[in-house]
mmCIF file with all atom_site columns, C-alpha atoms in Angstrom:
data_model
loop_
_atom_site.group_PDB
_atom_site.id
_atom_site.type_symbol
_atom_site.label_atom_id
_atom_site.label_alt_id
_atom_site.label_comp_id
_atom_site.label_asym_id
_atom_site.label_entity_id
_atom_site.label_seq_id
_atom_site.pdbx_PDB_ins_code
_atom_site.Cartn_x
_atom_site.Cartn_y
_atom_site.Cartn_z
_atom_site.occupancy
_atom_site.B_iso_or_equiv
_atom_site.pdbx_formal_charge
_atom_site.auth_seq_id
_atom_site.auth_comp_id
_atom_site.auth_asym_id
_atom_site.auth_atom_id
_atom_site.pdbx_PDB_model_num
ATOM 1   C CA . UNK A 1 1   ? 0.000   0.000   0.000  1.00 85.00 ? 274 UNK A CA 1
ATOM 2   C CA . UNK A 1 2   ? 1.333   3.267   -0.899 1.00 91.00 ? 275 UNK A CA 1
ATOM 3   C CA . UNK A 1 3   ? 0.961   6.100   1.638  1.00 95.00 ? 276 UNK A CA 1
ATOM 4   C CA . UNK A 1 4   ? 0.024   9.476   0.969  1.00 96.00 ? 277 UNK A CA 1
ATOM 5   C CA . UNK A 1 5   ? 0.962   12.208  3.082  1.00 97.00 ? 278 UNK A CA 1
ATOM 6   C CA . UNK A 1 6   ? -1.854  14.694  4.005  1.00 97.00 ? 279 UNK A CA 1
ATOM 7   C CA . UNK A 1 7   ? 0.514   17.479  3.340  1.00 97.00 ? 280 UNK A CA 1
ATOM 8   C CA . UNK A 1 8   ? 3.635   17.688  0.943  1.00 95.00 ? 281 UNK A CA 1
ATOM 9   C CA . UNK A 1 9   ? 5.142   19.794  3.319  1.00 97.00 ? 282 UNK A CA 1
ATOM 10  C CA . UNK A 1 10  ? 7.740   18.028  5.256  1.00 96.00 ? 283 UNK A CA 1
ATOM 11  C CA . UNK A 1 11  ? 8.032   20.015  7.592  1.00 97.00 ? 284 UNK A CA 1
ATOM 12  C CA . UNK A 1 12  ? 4.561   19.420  9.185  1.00 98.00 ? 285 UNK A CA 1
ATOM 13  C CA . UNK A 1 13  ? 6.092   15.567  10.057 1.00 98.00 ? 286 UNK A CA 1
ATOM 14  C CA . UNK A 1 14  ? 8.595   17.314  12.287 1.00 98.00 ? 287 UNK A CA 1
ATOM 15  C CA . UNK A 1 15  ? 6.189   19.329  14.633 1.00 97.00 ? 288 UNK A CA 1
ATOM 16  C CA . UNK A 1 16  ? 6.042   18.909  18.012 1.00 97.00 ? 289 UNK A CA 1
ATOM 17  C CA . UNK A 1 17  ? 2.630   19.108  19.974 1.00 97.00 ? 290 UNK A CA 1
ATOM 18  C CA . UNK A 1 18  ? 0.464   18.295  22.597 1.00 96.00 ? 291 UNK A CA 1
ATOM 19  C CA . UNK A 1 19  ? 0.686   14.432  21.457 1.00 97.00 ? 292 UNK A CA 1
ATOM 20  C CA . UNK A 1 20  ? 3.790   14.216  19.623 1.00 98.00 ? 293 UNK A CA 1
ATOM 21  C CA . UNK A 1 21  ? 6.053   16.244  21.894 1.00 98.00 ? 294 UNK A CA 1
ATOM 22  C CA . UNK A 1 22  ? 9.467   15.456  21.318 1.00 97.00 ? 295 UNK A CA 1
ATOM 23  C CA . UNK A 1 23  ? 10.589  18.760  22.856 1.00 97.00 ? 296 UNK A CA 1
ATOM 24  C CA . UNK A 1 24  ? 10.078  16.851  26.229 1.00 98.00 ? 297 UNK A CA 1
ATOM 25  C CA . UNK A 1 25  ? 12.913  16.445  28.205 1.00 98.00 ? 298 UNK A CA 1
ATOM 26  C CA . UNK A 1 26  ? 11.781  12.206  28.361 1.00 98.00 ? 299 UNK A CA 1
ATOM 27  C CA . UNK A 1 27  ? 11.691  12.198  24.533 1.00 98.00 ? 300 UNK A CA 1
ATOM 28  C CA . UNK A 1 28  ? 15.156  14.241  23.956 1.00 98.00 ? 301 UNK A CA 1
ATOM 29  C CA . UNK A 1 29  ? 17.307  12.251  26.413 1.00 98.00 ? 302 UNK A CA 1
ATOM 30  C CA . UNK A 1 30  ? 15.802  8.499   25.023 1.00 98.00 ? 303 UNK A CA 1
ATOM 31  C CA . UNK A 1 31  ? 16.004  9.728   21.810 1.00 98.00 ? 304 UNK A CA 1
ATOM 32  C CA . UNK A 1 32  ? 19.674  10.871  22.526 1.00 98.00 ? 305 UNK A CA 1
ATOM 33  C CA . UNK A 1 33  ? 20.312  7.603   23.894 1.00 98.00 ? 306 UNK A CA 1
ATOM 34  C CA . UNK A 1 34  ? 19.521  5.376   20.770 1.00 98.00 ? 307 UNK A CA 1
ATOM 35  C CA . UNK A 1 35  ? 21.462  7.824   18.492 1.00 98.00 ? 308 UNK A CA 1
ATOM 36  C CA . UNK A 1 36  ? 24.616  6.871   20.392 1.00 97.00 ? 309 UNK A CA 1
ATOM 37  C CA . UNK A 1 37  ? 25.010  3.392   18.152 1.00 90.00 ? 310 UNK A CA 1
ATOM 38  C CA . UNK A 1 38  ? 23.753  4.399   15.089 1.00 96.00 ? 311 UNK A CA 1
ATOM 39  C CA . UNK A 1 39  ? 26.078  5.517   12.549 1.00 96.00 ? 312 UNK A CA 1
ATOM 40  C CA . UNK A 1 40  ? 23.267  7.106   10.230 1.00 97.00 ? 313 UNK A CA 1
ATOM 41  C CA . UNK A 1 41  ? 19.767  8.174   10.109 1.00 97.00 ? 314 UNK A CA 1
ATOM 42  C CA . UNK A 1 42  ? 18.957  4.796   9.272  1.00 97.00 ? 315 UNK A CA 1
ATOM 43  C CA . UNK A 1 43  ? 20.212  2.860   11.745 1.00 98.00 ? 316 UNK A CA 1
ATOM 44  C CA . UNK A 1 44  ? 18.800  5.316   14.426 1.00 98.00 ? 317 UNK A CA 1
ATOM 45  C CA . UNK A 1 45  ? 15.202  4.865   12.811 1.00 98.00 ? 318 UNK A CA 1
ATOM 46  C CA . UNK A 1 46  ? 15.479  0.986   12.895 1.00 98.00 ? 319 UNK A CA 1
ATOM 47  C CA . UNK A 1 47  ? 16.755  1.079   16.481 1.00 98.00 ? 320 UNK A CA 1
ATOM 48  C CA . UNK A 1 48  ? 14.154  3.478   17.409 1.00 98.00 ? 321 UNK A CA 1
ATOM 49  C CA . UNK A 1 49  ? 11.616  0.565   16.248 1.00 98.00 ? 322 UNK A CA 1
ATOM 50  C CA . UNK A 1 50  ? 12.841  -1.903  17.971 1.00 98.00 ? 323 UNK A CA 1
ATOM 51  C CA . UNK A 1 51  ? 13.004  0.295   21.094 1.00 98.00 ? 324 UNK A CA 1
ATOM 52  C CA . UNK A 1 52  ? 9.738   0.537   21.329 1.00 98.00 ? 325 UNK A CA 1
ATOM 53  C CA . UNK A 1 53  ? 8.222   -2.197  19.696 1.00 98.00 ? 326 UNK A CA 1
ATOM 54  C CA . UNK A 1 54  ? 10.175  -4.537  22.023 1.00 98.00 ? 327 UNK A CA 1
ATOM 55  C CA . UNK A 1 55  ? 11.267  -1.975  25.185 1.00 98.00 ? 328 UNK A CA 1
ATOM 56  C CA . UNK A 1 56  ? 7.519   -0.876  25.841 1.00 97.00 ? 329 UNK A CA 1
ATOM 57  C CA . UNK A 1 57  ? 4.778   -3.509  26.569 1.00 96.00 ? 330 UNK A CA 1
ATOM 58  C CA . UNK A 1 58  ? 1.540   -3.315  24.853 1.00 95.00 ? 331 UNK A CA 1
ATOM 59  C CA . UNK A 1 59  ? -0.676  -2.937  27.707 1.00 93.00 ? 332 UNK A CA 1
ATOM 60  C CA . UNK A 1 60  ? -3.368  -5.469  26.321 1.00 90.00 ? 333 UNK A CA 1
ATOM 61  C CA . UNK A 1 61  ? -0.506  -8.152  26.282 1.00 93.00 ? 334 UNK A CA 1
ATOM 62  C CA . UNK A 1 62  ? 0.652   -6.770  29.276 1.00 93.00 ? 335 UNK A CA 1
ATOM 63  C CA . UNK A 1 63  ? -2.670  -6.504  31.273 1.00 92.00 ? 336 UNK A CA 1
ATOM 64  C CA . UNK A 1 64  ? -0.968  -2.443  32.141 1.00 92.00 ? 337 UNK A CA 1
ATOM 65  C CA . UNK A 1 65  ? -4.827  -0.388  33.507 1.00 91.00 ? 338 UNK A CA 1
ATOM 66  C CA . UNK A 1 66  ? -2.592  2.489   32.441 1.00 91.00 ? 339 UNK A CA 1
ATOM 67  C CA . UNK A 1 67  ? -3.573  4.425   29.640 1.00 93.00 ? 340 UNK A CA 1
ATOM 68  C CA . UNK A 1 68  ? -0.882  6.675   27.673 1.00 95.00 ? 341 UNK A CA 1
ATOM 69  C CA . UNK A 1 69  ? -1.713  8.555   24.816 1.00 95.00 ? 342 UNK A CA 1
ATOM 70  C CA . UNK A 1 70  ? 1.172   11.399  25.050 1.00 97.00 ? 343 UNK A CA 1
ATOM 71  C CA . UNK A 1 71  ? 4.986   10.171  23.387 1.00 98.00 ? 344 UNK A CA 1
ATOM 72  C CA . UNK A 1 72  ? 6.914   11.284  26.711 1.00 98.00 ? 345 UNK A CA 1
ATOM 73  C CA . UNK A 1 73  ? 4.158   9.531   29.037 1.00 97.00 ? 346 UNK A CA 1
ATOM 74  C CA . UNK A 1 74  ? 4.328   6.412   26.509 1.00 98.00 ? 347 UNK A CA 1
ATOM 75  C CA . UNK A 1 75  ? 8.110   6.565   26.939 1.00 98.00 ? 348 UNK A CA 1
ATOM 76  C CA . UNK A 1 76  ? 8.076   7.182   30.860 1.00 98.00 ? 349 UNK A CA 1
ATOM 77  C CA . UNK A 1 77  ? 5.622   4.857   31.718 1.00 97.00 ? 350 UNK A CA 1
ATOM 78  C CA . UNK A 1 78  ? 6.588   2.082   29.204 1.00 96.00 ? 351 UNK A CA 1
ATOM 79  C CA . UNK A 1 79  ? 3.360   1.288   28.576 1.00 95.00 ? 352 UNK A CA 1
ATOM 80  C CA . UNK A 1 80  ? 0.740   2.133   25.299 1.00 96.00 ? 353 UNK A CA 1
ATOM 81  C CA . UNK A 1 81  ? -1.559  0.807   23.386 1.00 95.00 ? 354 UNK A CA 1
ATOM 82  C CA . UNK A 1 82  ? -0.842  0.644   19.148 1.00 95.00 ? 355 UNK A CA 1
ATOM 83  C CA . UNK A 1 83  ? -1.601  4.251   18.930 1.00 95.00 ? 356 UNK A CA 1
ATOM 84  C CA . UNK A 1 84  ? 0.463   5.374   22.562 1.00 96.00 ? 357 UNK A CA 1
ATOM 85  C CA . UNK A 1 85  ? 3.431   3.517   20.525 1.00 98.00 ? 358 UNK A CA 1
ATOM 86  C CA . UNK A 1 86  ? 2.732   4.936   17.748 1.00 98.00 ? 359 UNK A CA 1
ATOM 87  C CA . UNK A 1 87  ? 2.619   8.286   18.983 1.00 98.00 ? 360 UNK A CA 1
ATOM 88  C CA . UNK A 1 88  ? 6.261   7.461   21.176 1.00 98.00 ? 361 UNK A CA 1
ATOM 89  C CA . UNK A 1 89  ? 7.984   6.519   17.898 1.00 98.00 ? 362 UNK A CA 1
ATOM 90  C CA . UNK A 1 90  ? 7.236   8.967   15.350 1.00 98.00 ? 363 UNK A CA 1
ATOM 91  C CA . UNK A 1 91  ? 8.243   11.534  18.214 1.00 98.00 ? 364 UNK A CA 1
ATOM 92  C CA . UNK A 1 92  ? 11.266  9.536   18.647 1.00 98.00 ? 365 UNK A CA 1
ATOM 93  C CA . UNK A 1 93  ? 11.855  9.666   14.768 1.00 98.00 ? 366 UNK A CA 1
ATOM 94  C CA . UNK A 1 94  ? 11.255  13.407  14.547 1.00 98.00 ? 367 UNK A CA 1
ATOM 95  C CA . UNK A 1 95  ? 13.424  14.305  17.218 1.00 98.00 ? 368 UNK A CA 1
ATOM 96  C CA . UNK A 1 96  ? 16.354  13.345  15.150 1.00 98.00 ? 369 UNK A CA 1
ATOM 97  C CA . UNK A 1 97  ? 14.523  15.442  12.373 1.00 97.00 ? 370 UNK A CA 1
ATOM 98  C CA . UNK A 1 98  ? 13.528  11.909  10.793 1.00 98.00 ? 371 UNK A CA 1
ATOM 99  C CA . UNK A 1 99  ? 10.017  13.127  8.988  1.00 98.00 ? 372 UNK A CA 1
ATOM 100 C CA . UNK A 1 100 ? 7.187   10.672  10.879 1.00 98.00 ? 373 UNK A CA 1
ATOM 101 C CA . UNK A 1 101 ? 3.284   10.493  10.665 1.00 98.00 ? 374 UNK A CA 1
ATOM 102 C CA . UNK A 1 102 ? 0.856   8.521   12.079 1.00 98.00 ? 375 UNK A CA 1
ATOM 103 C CA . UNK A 1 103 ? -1.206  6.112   9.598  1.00 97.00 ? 376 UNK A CA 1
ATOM 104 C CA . UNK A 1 104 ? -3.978  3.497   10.451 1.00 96.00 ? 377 UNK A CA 1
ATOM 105 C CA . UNK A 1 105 ? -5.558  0.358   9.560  1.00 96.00 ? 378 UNK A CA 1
ATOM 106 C CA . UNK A 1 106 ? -9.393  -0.705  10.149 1.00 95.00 ? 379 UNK A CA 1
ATOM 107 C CA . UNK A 1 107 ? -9.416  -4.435  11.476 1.00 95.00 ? 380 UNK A CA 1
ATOM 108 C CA . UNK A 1 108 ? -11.534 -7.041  12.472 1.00 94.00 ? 381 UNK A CA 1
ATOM 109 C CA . UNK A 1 109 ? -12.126 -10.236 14.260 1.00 94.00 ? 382 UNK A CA 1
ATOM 110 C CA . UNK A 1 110 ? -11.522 -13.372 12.239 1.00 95.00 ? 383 UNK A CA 1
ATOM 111 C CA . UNK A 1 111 ? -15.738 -13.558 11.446 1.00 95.00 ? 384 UNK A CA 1
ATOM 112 C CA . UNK A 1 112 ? -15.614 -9.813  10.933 1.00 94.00 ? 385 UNK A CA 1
ATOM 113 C CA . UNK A 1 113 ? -16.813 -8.720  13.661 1.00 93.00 ? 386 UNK A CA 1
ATOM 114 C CA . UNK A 1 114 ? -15.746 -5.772  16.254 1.00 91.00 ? 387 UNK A CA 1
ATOM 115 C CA . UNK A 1 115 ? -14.086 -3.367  13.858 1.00 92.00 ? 388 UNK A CA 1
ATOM 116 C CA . UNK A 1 116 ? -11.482 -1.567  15.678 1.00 91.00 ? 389 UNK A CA 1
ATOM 117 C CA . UNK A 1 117 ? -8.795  1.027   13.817 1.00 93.00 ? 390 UNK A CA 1
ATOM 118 C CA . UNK A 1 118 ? -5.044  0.001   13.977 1.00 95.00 ? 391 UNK A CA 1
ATOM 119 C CA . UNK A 1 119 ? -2.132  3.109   14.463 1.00 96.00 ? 392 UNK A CA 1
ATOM 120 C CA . UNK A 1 120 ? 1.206   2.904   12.652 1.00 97.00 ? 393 UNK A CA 1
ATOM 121 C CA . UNK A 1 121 ? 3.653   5.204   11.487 1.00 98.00 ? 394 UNK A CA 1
ATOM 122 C CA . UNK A 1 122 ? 4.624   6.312   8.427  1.00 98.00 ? 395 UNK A CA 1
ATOM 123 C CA . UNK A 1 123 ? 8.507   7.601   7.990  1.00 98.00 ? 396 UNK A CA 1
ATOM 124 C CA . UNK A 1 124 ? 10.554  9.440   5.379  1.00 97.00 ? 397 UNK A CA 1
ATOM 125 C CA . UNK A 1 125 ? 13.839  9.739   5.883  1.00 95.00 ? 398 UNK A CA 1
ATOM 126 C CA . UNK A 1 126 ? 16.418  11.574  3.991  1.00 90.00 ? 399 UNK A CA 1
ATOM 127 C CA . UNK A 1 127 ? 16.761  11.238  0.344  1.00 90.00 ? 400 UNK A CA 1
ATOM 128 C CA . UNK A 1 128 ? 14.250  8.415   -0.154 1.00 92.00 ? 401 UNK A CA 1
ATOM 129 C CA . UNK A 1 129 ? 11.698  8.748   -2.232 1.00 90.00 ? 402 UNK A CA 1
ATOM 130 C CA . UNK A 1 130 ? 8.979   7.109   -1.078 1.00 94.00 ? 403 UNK A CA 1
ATOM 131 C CA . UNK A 1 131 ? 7.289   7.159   2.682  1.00 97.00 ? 404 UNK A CA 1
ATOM 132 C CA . UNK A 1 132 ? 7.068   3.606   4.781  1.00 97.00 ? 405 UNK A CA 1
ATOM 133 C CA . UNK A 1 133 ? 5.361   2.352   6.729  1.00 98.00 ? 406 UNK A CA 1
ATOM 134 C CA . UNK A 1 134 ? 5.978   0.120   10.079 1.00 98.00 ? 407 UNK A CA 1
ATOM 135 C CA . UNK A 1 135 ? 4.544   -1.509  12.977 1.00 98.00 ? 408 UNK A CA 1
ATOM 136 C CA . UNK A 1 136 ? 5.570   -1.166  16.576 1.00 97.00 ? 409 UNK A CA 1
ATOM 137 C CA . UNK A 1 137 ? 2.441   -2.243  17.886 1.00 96.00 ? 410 UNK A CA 1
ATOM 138 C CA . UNK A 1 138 ? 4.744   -5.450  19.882 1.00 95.00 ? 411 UNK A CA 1
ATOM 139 C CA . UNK A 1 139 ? 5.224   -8.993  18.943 1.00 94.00 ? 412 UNK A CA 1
ATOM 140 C CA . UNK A 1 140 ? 3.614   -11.808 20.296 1.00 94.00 ? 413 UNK A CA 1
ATOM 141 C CA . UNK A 1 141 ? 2.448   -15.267 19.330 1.00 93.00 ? 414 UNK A CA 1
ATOM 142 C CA . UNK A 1 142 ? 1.143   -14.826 15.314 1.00 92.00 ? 415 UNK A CA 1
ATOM 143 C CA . UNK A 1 143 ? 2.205   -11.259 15.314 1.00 95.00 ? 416 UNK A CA 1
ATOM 144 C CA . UNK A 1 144 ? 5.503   -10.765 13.778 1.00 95.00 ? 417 UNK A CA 1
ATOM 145 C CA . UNK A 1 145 ? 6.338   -7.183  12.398 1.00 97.00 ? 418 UNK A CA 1
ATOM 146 C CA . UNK A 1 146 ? 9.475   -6.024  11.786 1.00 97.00 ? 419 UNK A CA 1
ATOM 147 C CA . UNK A 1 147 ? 11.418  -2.548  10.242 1.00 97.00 ? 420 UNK A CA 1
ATOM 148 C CA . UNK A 1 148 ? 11.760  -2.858  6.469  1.00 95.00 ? 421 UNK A CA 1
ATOM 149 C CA . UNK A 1 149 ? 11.207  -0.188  4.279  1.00 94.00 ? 422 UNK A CA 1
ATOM 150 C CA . UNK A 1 150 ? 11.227  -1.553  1.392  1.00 91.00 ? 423 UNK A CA 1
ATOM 151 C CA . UNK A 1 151 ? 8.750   -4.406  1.956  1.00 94.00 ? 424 UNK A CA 1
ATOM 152 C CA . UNK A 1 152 ? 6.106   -3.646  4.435  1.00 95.00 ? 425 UNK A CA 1
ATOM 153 C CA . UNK A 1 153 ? 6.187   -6.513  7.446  1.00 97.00 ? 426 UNK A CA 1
ATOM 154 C CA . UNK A 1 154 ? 3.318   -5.276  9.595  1.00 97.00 ? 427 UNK A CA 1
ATOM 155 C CA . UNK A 1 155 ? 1.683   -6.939  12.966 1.00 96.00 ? 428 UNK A CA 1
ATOM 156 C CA . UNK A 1 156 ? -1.566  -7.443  10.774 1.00 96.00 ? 429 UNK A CA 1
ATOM 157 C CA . UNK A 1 157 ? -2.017  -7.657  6.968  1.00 94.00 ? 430 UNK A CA 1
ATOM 158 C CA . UNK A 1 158 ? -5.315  -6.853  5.744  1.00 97.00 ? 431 UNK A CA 1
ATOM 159 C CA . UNK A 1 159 ? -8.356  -9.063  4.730  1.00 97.00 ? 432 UNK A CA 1
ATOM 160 C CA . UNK A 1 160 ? -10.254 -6.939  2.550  1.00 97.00 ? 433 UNK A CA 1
ATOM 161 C CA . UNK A 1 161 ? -13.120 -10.148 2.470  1.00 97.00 ? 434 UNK A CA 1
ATOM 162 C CA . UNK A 1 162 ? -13.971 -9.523  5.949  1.00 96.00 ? 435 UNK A CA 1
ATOM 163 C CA . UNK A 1 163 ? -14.133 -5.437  5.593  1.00 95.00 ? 436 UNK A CA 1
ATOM 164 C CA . UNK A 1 164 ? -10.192 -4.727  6.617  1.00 96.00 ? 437 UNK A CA 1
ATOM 165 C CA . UNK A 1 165 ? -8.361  -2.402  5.068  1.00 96.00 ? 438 UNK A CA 1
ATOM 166 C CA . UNK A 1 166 ? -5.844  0.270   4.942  1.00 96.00 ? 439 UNK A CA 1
ATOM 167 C CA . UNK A 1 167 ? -6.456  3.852   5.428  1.00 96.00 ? 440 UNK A CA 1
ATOM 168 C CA . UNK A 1 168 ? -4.043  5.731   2.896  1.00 95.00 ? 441 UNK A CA 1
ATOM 169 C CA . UNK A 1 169 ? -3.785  8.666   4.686  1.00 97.00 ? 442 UNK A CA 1
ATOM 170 C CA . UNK A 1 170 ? -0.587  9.600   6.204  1.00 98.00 ? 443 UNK A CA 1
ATOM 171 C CA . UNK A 1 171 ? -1.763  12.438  9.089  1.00 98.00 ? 444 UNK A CA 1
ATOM 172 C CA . UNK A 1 172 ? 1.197   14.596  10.442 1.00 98.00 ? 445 UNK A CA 1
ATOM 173 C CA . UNK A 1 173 ? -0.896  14.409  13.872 1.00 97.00 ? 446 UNK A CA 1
ATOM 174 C CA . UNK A 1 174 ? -3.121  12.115  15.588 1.00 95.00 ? 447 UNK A CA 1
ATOM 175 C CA . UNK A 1 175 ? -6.849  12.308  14.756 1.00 94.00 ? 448 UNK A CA 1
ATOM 176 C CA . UNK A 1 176 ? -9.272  14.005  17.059 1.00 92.00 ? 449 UNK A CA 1
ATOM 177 C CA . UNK A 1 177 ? -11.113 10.318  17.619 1.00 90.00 ? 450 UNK A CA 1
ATOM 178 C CA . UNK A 1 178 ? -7.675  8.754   18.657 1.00 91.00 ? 451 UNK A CA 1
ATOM 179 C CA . UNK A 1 179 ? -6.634  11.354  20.906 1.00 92.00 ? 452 UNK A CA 1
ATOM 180 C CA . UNK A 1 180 ? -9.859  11.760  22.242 1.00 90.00 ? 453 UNK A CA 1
ATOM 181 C CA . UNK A 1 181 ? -10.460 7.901   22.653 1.00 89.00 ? 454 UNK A CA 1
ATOM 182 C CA . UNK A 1 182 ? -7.009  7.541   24.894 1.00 90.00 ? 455 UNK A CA 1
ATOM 183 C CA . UNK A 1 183 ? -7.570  10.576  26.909 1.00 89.00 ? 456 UNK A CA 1
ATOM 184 C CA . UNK A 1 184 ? -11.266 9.719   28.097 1.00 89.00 ? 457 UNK A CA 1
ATOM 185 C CA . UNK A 1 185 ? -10.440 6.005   29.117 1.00 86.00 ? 458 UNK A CA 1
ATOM 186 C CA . UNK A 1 186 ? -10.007 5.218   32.412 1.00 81.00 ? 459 UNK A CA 1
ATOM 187 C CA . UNK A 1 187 ? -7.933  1.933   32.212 1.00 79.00 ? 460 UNK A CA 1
ATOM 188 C CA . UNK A 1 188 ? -7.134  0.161   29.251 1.00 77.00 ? 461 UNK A CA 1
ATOM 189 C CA . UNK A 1 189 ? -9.972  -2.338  30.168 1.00 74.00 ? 462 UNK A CA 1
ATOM 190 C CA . UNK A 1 190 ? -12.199 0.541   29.279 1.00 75.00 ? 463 UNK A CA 1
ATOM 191 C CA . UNK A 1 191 ? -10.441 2.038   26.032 1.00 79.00 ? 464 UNK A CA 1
ATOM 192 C CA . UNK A 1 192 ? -13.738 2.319   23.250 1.00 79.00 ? 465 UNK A CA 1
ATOM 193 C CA . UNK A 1 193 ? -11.170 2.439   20.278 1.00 78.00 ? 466 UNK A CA 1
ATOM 194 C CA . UNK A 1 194 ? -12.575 4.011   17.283 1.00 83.00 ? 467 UNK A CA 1
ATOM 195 C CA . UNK A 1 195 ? -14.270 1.747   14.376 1.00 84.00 ? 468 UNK A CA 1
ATOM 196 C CA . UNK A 1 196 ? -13.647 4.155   11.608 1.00 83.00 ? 469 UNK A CA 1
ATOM 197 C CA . UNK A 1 197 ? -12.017 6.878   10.007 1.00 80.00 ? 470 UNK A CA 1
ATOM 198 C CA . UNK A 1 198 ? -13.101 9.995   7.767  1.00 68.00 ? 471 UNK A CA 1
#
C-alpha cells in the first residue's frame, strides 16, 4: 500500500505538539540515547523501532490499567496501546529530524466482527523517495512485524473479504477520535477504540 501524506510539506512531520512532543525532556534524552550506536539516520530509525516495539509492553498483552496517549508519558511509563506507541515513535523519529506520521488500519475479528482502527507510522527519511510504513504495535504469538522499508512486514495484513483495510492517509498528527479515545479512558480495560475513520 502506498501512503500518501496529508501534506507535501515536510516540515509538518517534524512538529512537536500536545501528542507528539518530542521537545520533552523524556523524549530528547531516550532519543539521545539510541542515536549513540547508530552511525546514520537509518540505523537510528530501525533502532528506534525496535526500542519501542520490544522496550515498551503493549498494555493489552501486558494486562498495564494504564492508559498513555502522550509520546513522553508512553516513553516514561513504558506502557501504550498501538496508537500510545505509535505516537512514542514517530516523536522519537522526529526528534532526530527523521520526517514521521501517524497512519492506520481498520481491522476485524476473524468472522468480521468488532471493527477496531489500527495506528502505525509512516517515515521518510532523507533522500528516499517514497514514505514507509511500520509496525511497533509489539510482537507476540502470530504477530511478527518487523522494520523494512522496502517491503512492508506489519503486525496485521489486511483481509479486505472480511471489511479490513488500509487507510491511505498519512496524518502529520493524531486524529481528534484517537486522541480523544485515549484521553477519556479510564484503564485500558475501558479504552472504546474508534471503528472508523473519515
Amino acid at each position: 500500500m502506498e501512503p500518501i501524506p496529508e501534506t507535501a510539506d515536510l516540515s509538518a512531520f517534524l512538529v512537536a505538539d500536545d501528542v507528539l512532543d518530542h521537545h520533552d525532556p523524556v523524549v530528547v534524552e531516550t532519543a539521545a540515547l539510541l542515536a549513540e550506536d547508530a552511525d546514520n539516520l537509518h540505523e537510528y530509525a530501525h533502532t528506534a523501532y525496535e526500542y519501542v516495539r520490544d522496550m515498551i509492553p503493549h498494555s493489552f498483552d501486558s494486562g498495564d490499567p494504564r492508559v498513555t496517549w502522550r509520546a513522553s508519558d508512553v516513553l516514561a511509563q513504558r506502557n501504550g496501546i498501538c496508537y500510545a506507541k505509535s505516537h512514542a515513535l514517530a516523536a522519537l523519529l522526529r526528534a532526530r529530524g527523521i520526517p514521521a506520521g501517524l497512519c492506520y488500519q481498520r481491522l476485524t475479528e476473524d468472522d468480521g466482527s468488532d471493527p477496531v482502527v489500527h495506528g502505525l507510522v509512516a517515515l521518510r527519511l532523507p533522500g528516499a523517495d517514497r514514505w514507509s510504513r511500520v509496525d511497533a504495535r509489539g510482537n507476540k504469538p502470530g504477530v511478527d512485524a518487523a522494520f523494512s522499508l522496502d517491503v512492508e512486514r506489519l503486525a496485521f495484513p489486511v483481509r479486505p473479504e472480511l471489511g479490513e483495510c488500509d487507510y491511505p492517509t498519512v496524518y502529520a498528527a493524531p486524529p481528534s477520535q484517537v486522541v480523544d479515545c485515549l484521553r477519556a479512558a479510564p484503564s485500558s480495560a475501558r479504552i472504546v477504540l474508534p471503528t472508523e475513520l473519515p
